[in-house]
């Protein structure tokens, strides 16, 4: 058995949550491999909507194991609120969820450091979700992190206070208040809550499960263009969002990986700062935002919108080794008389199909224009019901990328998913 990986190919919010939920019946284990509460994965079914931040998107299915991998940074306060908001009851979530002992903890002071650092950047701010992600991963990399497994060690409080003292020194450098205040108490209470959940060595667990023939789906957060190495650095998140991140974030050997499902929107969005070549600051961009309800699932911020960027998509397919493409939010483009796709960039005076080192240096964009479709596609149940123009758009993408599009999503609900 091989582990399949599902991840975002753009700047996040591609619809990963919806598809992981839809594919969960085909798997025994659904395992998140990186990120933290900066993620917002939306799932809709039976006229209810859930937004998950830390919990894998297979949680609503019976008899499935959901795993929070070592690659995540976990805020216990967010975790507790999230479990309590699911409507499943703590006991049911406890039965369906395993947490890696090696996952790192987000401390209250990590959130303060995030806010202080962003404020210090002024105009150059990243547009972070301010969930403490960057500072928690910084502590991980500098070997000062606190992990879930530390919760069960008697030195836990001493280590915590040493970390907070260090963070307070840093915060003074930012001229920022150094008292975590009430949130510290809430954090300790939330840790007691978290301790009720089963913690495991996910690496051994996954290895054993594979030997037993279990089917495993690794769920990514964010998207390839936000990857710490391959994204639009420094306007990125602090983890590896690419397929390789599934190996380091769960303890999977590269030889055990199978399909790589790459999710992309029929257009592009980005929330936060940083270069976004195809961004539309016009009525078309606003129309995409309105029709696609493009407001952040975690922060509520309006998402920047633009046409599909093929060089960026091809790059993401390359670094991830994508074997199947899933196209999301096709319905949002219904009604546009023309669909534009950025085919190449002009960079240093000549046409470029590869991403330059700095996307902000792109001089202009070269677009292909395809005919749009006028009809509503939200009621379509099969490929055959799609308008010819939508089929042509999808076939154009397949030709350009060399990868088949095997799922097309036409609405937020679980059921609005067309398999080919
Ligand atoms: P994720 O972070 O990749 O899981 O994506 P988000 O949940 O942050 O953002 C995707 C948004 O689009 C959510 O509000 C989904 O409910 C919604 N969505 C997903 N698929 C579709 C679709 O095919 N059509 C429309 N109109 N909305 C969709
Ligand atoms: P999902 O999993 C979209 C963006 C932030 C900011 C940058 C760094 O829902 O697709 P961070 O809080 O990580 O320090 O923010 O990354 N960002 C996301 N954008 N979807 C996400 O997750 C994101 N997680 C972080 O807006 O620009
Ligand atoms: Mg999201």
Coordinates of C-alpha atoms and ligand atoms in Angstrom, one line a residue:
X1 CA 0.0 0.0 0.0
X2 CA 1.1 3.6 -0.7
X3 CA 0.1 6.8 1.0
X4 CA -1.8 9.3 -1.2
X5 CA -1.2 13.0 -0.7
X6 CA -3.6 15.8 -1.2
X7 CA -2.4 19.3 -1.3
X8 CA -3.0 22.9 -2.6
X9 CA -1.3 24.1 -5.7
X10 CA -1.9 27.8 -5.3
X11 CA -1.9 30.2 -2.4
X12 CA -4.1 28.1 -0.1
X13 CA -7.9 27.9 0.2
X14 CA -8.3 25.8 -2.9
X15 CA -11.0 23.7 -1.3
X16 CA -8.8 21.0 0.3
X17 CA -11.2 20.5 3.2
X18 CA -14.2 19.8 0.9
X19 CA -12.3 17.2 -1.1
X20 CA -10.6 15.4 1.8
X21 CA -14.1 15.0 3.3
X22 CA -15.5 13.8 0.0
X23 CA -12.7 11.3 -0.5
X24 CA -12.6 10.1 3.1
X25 CA -14.9 7.1 2.5
X26 CA -12.1 5.6 0.3
X27 CA -9.5 5.7 3.1
X28 CA -9.0 4.3 6.6
X29 CA -6.7 7.1 7.9
X30 CA -6.7 10.8 7.2
X31 CA -3.5 12.5 8.4
X32 CA -2.7 16.2 8.4
X33 CA 1.0 16.8 7.8
X34 CA 1.9 20.5 8.4
X35 CA 0.7 23.9 9.3
X36 CA -1.5 24.8 12.2
X37 CA -4.5 27.0 13.1
X38 CA -3.5 29.3 10.2
X39 CA -5.5 26.8 8.1
X40 CA -9.2 27.0 7.6
X41 CA -10.7 24.0 5.8
X42 CA -14.4 24.3 5.1
X43 CA -16.7 21.3 4.8
X44 CA -20.4 21.5 3.9
X45 CA -23.0 18.8 4.1
X46 CA -26.7 18.5 5.2
X47 CA -27.0 22.3 5.1
X48 CA -24.3 22.7 7.8
X49 CA -20.9 24.3 7.4
X50 CA -17.8 23.5 9.5
X51 CA -14.4 25.2 9.4
X52 CA -11.5 23.0 10.6
X53 CA -8.2 24.5 11.6
X54 CA -6.2 21.7 13.2
X55 CA -8.4 18.6 12.9
X56 CA -8.1 16.6 9.7
X57 CA -11.0 16.8 7.3
X58 CA -12.0 13.2 7.7
X59 CA -13.4 13.7 11.2
X60 CA -17.1 13.6 10.2
X61 CA -16.9 10.0 9.0
X62 CA -17.4 7.0 11.2
X63 CA -14.7 4.4 11.6
X64 CA -11.9 6.6 10.3
X65 CA -8.7 7.4 12.1
X66 CA -7.7 11.1 11.9
X67 CA -4.1 12.0 12.7
X68 CA -2.5 15.3 13.7
X69 CA 1.1 14.7 12.5
X70 CA 4.4 15.7 13.9
X71 CA 4.7 18.4 11.2
X72 CA 2.0 20.5 12.8
X73 CA 2.1 23.3 15.4
X74 CA -0.8 22.9 17.7
X75 CA -2.5 25.7 19.7
X76 CA -4.4 23.8 22.5
X77 CA -6.9 26.7 23.0
X78 CA -7.9 26.5 19.3
X79 CA -7.9 22.7 19.5
X80 CA -10.3 22.7 22.4
X81 CA -12.7 25.3 20.8
X82 CA -12.6 23.4 17.6
X83 CA -13.4 20.0 19.1
X84 CA -16.3 21.6 21.1
X85 CA -17.7 23.3 18.0
X86 CA -17.9 20.2 15.8
X87 CA -21.1 19.0 17.3
X88 CA -19.8 15.5 17.5
X89 CA -19.1 15.4 21.3
X90 CA -15.6 15.2 22.8
X91 CA -15.9 11.4 23.2
X92 CA -16.6 10.8 19.5
X93 CA -13.7 13.0 18.5
X94 CA -11.5 11.2 21.0
X95 CA -12.3 7.9 19.4
X96 CA -11.5 9.2 15.9
X97 CA -8.4 11.3 16.5
X98 CA -4.7 10.6 17.3
X99 CA -2.1 13.3 18.0
X100 CA 1.6 13.0 17.4
X101 CA 3.7 13.2 20.5
X102 CA 6.2 15.0 18.2
X103 CA 3.8 17.8 17.1
X104 CA 4.9 21.2 18.5
X105 CA 2.9 23.5 20.8
X106 CA 2.0 27.1 20.1
X107 CA 2.4 29.0 23.3
X108 CA 0.5 32.2 24.1
X109 CA 3.7 34.2 23.7
X110 CA 4.1 32.8 20.2
X111 CA 1.0 34.7 19.2
X112 CA 2.3 37.8 20.9
X113 CA 5.6 37.5 19.0
X114 CA 3.8 37.0 15.8
X115 CA 1.8 40.2 16.3
X116 CA 4.9 42.1 17.5
X117 CA 7.0 41.0 14.5
X118 CA 4.3 41.8 12.0
X119 CA 3.8 45.2 13.5
X120 CA 7.6 45.8 13.2
X121 CA 7.5 45.1 9.5
X122 CA 5.2 47.9 8.7
X123 CA 4.4 48.0 5.0
X124 CA 6.5 44.9 4.4
X125 CA 4.3 42.7 6.7
X126 CA 3.6 39.2 5.6
X127 CA -0.1 39.4 6.3
X128 CA 0.2 36.5 8.8
X129 CA -2.9 35.0 10.3
X130 CA -1.3 36.0 13.6
X131 CA -1.9 32.5 15.0
X132 CA 1.7 32.2 16.3
X133 CA 2.8 29.9 13.4
X134 CA 6.1 31.6 12.5
X135 CA 7.4 31.9 16.0
X136 CA 6.4 28.3 16.9
X137 CA 8.2 26.9 13.8
X138 CA 11.1 29.3 14.6
X139 CA 11.4 27.7 18.1
X140 CA 11.2 24.2 16.5
X141 CA 14.0 25.0 14.1
X142 CA 16.2 26.6 16.8
X143 CA 15.5 23.6 19.0
X144 CA 13.6 25.5 21.6
X145 CA 10.2 24.1 20.9
X146 CA 7.8 22.4 23.3
X147 CA 6.1 19.3 22.0
X148 CA 2.9 17.4 22.8
X149 CA 5.0 14.6 24.3
X150 CA 6.5 17.1 26.8
X151 CA 3.1 17.5 28.4
X152 CA 3.6 14.2 30.2
X153 CA 7.0 15.0 31.6
X154 CA 7.4 16.4 35.0
X155 CA 9.7 19.2 33.9
X156 CA 6.9 20.6 31.6
X157 CA 6.2 23.8 33.7
X158 CA 9.9 24.5 34.2
X159 CA 10.5 24.3 30.5
X160 CA 7.5 26.4 29.8
X161 CA 8.6 29.2 32.1
X162 CA 12.1 29.2 30.6
X163 CA 10.6 29.5 27.1
X164 CA 8.3 32.3 28.2
X165 CA 11.3 34.2 29.8
X166 CA 13.1 33.9 26.5
X167 CA 10.0 35.1 24.6
X168 CA 9.6 38.0 27.0
X169 CA 13.1 39.1 26.3
X170 CA 12.4 39.1 22.6
X171 CA 9.1 40.9 23.1
X172 CA 10.9 43.7 25.0
X173 CA 13.1 44.1 21.9
X174 CA 9.9 44.8 20.0
X175 CA 8.7 47.1 22.8
X176 CA 5.7 44.8 23.2
X177 CA 3.8 43.9 26.4
X178 CA 5.4 40.7 27.9
X179 CA 2.5 39.5 30.0
X180 CA 0.5 36.7 28.4
X181 CA -2.2 37.4 31.0
X182 CA -5.5 35.5 31.0
X183 CA -4.6 33.5 27.9
X184 CA -1.9 31.7 29.9
X185 CA -4.5 30.3 32.3
X186 CA -6.8 29.4 29.4
X187 CA -3.8 27.7 27.7
X188 CA -3.0 25.5 30.7
X189 CA -6.7 24.5 31.0
X190 CA -6.7 23.7 27.3
X191 CA -3.6 21.5 27.8
X192 CA -5.5 19.4 30.4
X193 CA -8.3 19.0 27.9
X194 CA -5.8 18.0 25.2
X195 CA -4.2 15.4 27.5
X196 CA -7.5 13.4 27.3
X197 CA -6.8 12.6 23.7
X198 CA -4.6 9.7 22.5
X199 CA -1.1 10.7 21.7
X200 CA 1.1 8.3 19.6
X201 CA 4.3 7.9 17.7
X202 CA 2.7 8.6 14.4
X203 CA 5.7 7.3 12.5
X204 CA 5.4 3.8 13.9
X205 CA 1.6 3.9 13.8
X206 CA 1.6 4.8 10.0
X207 CA 4.2 2.2 9.2
X208 CA 2.2 -0.5 11.0
X209 CA -1.0 0.6 9.4
X210 CA 0.6 0.4 5.9
X211 CA 1.7 -3.2 6.7
X212 CA -1.8 -4.0 7.7
X213 CA -3.1 -2.8 4.3
X214 CA -4.7 0.4 5.6
X215 CA -5.4 3.1 3.1
X216 CA -4.0 6.4 4.1
X217 CA -4.6 10.0 2.8
X218 CA -2.2 12.7 3.8
X219 CA -3.9 16.1 4.0
X220 CA -1.9 19.3 3.3
X221 CA -2.6 22.8 4.5
X222 CA -1.9 26.1 2.8
X223 CA -0.6 25.8 -0.8
X224 CA 2.6 25.3 -2.8
X225 CA 3.0 29.1 -3.5
X226 CA 3.1 29.5 0.3
X227 CA 5.7 26.8 0.9
X228 CA 8.7 28.0 2.9
X229 CA 11.2 26.9 0.2
X230 CA 9.2 27.0 -3.0
X231 CA 6.7 29.7 -2.4
X232 CA 6.9 33.5 -2.9
X233 CA 9.4 33.9 -0.1
X234 CA 9.4 35.8 2.3
X235 CA 5.6 36.1 1.8
X236 CA 5.0 32.5 2.7
X237 CA 4.1 30.4 5.7
X238 CA 6.7 28.6 7.8
X239 CA 6.3 25.0 6.8
X240 CA 6.8 22.8 3.8
X241 CA 3.4 22.6 2.2
X242 CA 4.6 20.5 -0.8
X243 CA 4.4 16.7 -1.1
X244 CA 7.8 16.2 0.5
X245 CA 6.3 17.8 3.6
X246 CA 4.0 14.8 4.0
X247 CA 7.1 12.6 4.5
X248 CA 8.7 14.8 7.1
X249 CA 5.4 15.8 8.7
X250 CA 4.2 12.2 9.3
X251 CA 7.3 10.1 9.1
X252 CA 6.6 8.4 5.8
X253 CA 9.5 7.1 3.7
X254 CA 9.4 8.7 0.2
X255 CA 9.1 5.2 -1.3
X256 CA 5.8 4.8 0.5
X257 CA 4.0 7.6 -1.3
X258 CA 1.5 7.0 -4.0
X259 CA -0.8 9.4 -5.9
X260 CA -0.4 13.1 -5.4
X261 CA -3.7 14.9 -5.8
X262 CA -3.2 18.6 -6.6
X263 CA -6.1 20.9 -5.9
X264 CA -6.5 24.2 -7.7
X265 CA -9.3 26.8 -8.2
X266 CA -10.5 27.5 -11.7
X267 CA -9.0 30.9 -11.0
X268 CA -6.6 32.2 -8.4
X269 CA -6.9 33.7 -4.9
X270 CA -4.4 34.9 -2.3
X271 CA -5.0 36.3 1.2
X272 CA -2.2 38.3 2.8
X273 CA 0.6 40.2 1.2
X274 CA 3.1 39.2 -1.5
X275 CA 3.3 39.0 -5.3
X276 CA 0.3 37.7 -7.2
X277 CA 0.9 38.2 -10.9
X278 CA -2.6 37.6 -12.2
X279 CA -4.4 39.7 -9.5
X280 CA -7.3 41.7 -10.8
X281 CA -8.0 45.0 -9.1
X282 CA -11.1 45.5 -11.3
X283 CA -14.8 44.6 -11.6
X284 CA -13.8 41.0 -12.7
X285 CA -11.8 40.5 -9.6
X286 CA -14.7 41.8 -7.5
X287 CA -17.1 39.5 -9.3
X288 CA -14.9 36.5 -8.5
X289 CA -14.8 37.6 -4.8
X290 CA -18.6 38.1 -4.7
X291 CA -19.5 34.9 -6.5
X292 CA -16.9 32.8 -4.9
X293 CA -17.5 34.3 -1.4
X294 CA -13.7 34.8 -1.3
X295 CA -13.3 35.8 2.3
X296 CA -10.7 34.0 4.5
X297 CA -12.1 31.0 6.4
X298 CA -9.7 31.8 9.4
X299 CA -9.5 35.6 9.5
X300 CA -12.5 36.7 7.4
X301 CA -10.1 38.9 5.3
X302 CA -11.2 39.5 1.6
X303 CA -9.2 37.3 -0.7
X304 CA -7.4 38.9 -3.6
X305 CA -8.6 37.3 -6.9
X306 CA -7.3 36.8 -10.4
X307 CA -7.2 34.6 -13.5
X308 CA -5.5 31.2 -13.5
X309 CA -1.7 31.4 -13.6
X310 CA -0.4 28.5 -15.7
X311 CA 3.4 29.0 -15.2
X312 CA 2.7 28.9 -11.4
X313 CA 0.4 25.9 -11.7
X314 CA 2.9 24.0 -13.8
X315 CA 5.6 24.8 -11.3
X316 CA 3.5 23.5 -8.5
X317 CA 2.7 20.3 -10.4
X318 CA 6.4 19.8 -11.0
X319 CA 7.7 20.3 -7.4
X320 CA 4.9 18.0 -6.1
X321 CA 4.9 15.4 -8.8
X322 CA 1.1 15.7 -9.1
X323 CA -0.6 12.7 -10.7
X324 CA -4.2 14.0 -10.7
X325 CA -5.7 17.5 -10.7
X326 CA -8.9 18.4 -9.0
X327 CA -10.4 21.7 -10.3
X328 CA -12.5 23.6 -7.7
X329 CA -15.0 26.4 -7.9
X330 CA -15.7 26.0 -11.6
X331 CA -19.2 27.4 -10.9
X332 CA -17.7 30.8 -9.9
X333 CA -16.7 31.4 -13.5
X334 CA -20.2 30.9 -14.9
X335 CA -21.4 34.0 -16.6
X336 CA -18.0 35.4 -17.6
X337 CA -18.2 35.9 -21.3
X338 CA -14.4 35.2 -21.6
X339 CA -12.1 33.1 -19.5
X340 CA -8.5 34.3 -19.4
X341 CA -5.5 32.2 -18.5
X342 CA -2.0 33.5 -18.0
X343 CA 0.1 31.4 -20.4
X344 CA 3.5 33.1 -19.8
X345 CA 5.2 36.1 -18.3
X346 CA 7.4 38.7 -19.9
X347 CA 10.6 38.9 -17.8
X348 CA 13.8 40.7 -18.8
X349 CA 12.2 41.7 -22.0
X350 CA 11.4 38.1 -23.2
X351 CA 8.7 35.6 -22.8
X352 CA 9.1 33.2 -19.8
X353 CA 7.2 30.1 -18.9
X354 CA 9.3 29.5 -15.8
X355 CA 8.8 31.4 -12.5
X356 CA 11.5 34.0 -12.0
X357 CA 13.3 34.2 -8.7
X358 CA 11.1 37.1 -7.6
X359 CA 7.6 37.2 -9.0
X360 CA 7.4 40.9 -8.3
X361 CA 10.0 41.4 -11.2
X362 CA 7.6 40.1 -13.8
X363 CA 7.1 42.9 -16.4
X364 CA 3.8 41.8 -18.0
X365 CA 1.6 38.8 -18.5
X366 CA 0.6 37.0 -21.7
X367 CA -2.9 35.7 -21.7
X368 CA -4.9 33.1 -23.7
X369 CA -8.6 33.8 -24.0
X370 CA -11.2 31.1 -24.0
X371 CA -14.9 31.3 -24.4
X372 CA -16.9 31.4 -21.2
X373 CA -20.2 29.6 -20.4
X374 CA -23.4 31.4 -19.6
X375 CA -25.4 28.7 -17.9
X376 CA -25.5 27.7 -14.2
X377 CA -23.5 24.5 -13.6
X378 CA -24.3 24.1 -9.9
X379 CA -27.0 21.5 -10.8
X380 CA -24.7 19.4 -13.0
X381 CA -24.2 15.8 -11.8
X382 CA -21.8 14.5 -14.5
X383 CA -19.2 15.5 -17.0
X384 CA -21.7 15.0 -19.9
X385 CA -23.9 17.8 -18.5
X386 CA -21.1 20.4 -18.5
X387 CA -21.3 23.1 -21.2
X388 CA -18.9 22.6 -24.1
X389 CA -16.9 25.7 -23.1
X390 CA -16.2 24.4 -19.6
X391 CA -15.1 21.0 -21.0
X392 CA -12.8 23.0 -23.5
X393 CA -11.3 25.0 -20.6
X394 CA -10.6 21.8 -18.6
X395 CA -9.1 20.0 -21.7
X396 CA -6.9 23.1 -22.3
X397 CA -5.5 22.8 -18.8
X398 CA -4.9 19.1 -19.2
X399 CA -3.1 19.7 -22.5
X400 CA -1.0 22.4 -21.0
X401 CA -0.1 20.5 -17.8
X402 CA -0.1 17.0 -19.1
X403 CA -2.0 15.9 -16.0
X404 CA -5.7 14.7 -16.0
X405 CA -8.4 16.6 -14.2
X406 CA -10.3 13.9 -12.5
X407 CA -12.6 15.9 -10.2
X408 CA -14.4 19.1 -10.9
X409 CA -16.2 20.8 -8.1
X410 CA -19.3 22.9 -8.8
X411 CA -20.4 24.1 -5.4
X412 CA -19.3 24.0 -1.7
X413 CA -21.5 21.1 -0.7
X414 CA -20.0 17.6 -0.4
X415 CA -22.5 16.4 -3.1
X416 CA -21.4 19.1 -5.7
X417 CA -18.4 17.0 -6.7
X418 CA -18.1 15.5 -10.3
X419 CA -15.9 12.5 -10.7
X420 CA -14.6 11.7 -14.2
Ligands
LIG1 P1 -9.2 25.0 2.0 O1 -8.4 25.8 3.0 O2 -8.4 24.6 0.8 O3 -9.9 23.8 2.7 O4 -10.3 26.0 1.4 P2 -11.3 26.9 2.3 O5 -12.3 26.2 3.0 O6 -10.5 27.9 3.0 O7 -11.9 27.8 1.1 C1 -12.6 27.2 0.1 C2 -14.0 27.9 0.1 O8 -14.7 27.6 -1.1 C3 -14.9 27.4 1.2 O9 -15.8 28.4 1.6 C4 -15.7 26.2 0.5 O10 -16.9 26.0 1.1 C5 -15.9 26.8 -0.9 N1 -15.9 25.8 -2.0 C6 -15.2 24.6 -2.1 N2 -15.5 24.1 -3.3 C7 -16.3 24.9 -3.9 C8 -16.9 24.9 -5.2 O11 -16.7 24.1 -6.1 N3 -17.7 26.0 -5.5 C9 -18.0 27.0 -4.7 N4 -18.8 28.0 -5.1 N5 -17.4 27.0 -3.4 C10 -16.6 26.0 -3.1
LIG2 P1 -5.5 26.9 4.2 O1 -4.9 25.6 4.8 C1 -4.6 30.8 2.7 C2 -1.1 32.9 4.5 C3 -1.4 34.1 5.3 C4 -0.1 34.9 5.1 C5 0.9 33.8 5.0 C6 1.6 33.6 6.3 O2 -6.8 27.2 4.7 O3 -5.3 26.9 2.7 P2 1.0 32.5 8.7 O4 -0.2 32.7 9.5 O5 1.2 31.1 8.2 O6 2.2 33.1 9.3 O7 0.7 33.4 7.4 O8 0.2 32.6 4.6 N1 -1.9 31.7 4.9 C7 -2.9 31.2 4.2 N2 -3.6 31.6 3.1 N3 -4.9 29.7 3.3 C8 -4.2 29.2 4.3 O9 -4.4 27.9 4.8 C9 -3.2 30.0 4.9 N4 -2.4 29.8 5.9 C10 -1.6 30.9 5.9 O10 -2.5 34.8 4.9 O11 -0.2 35.5 3.8
LIG3 MG1 -8.6 27.7 3.9

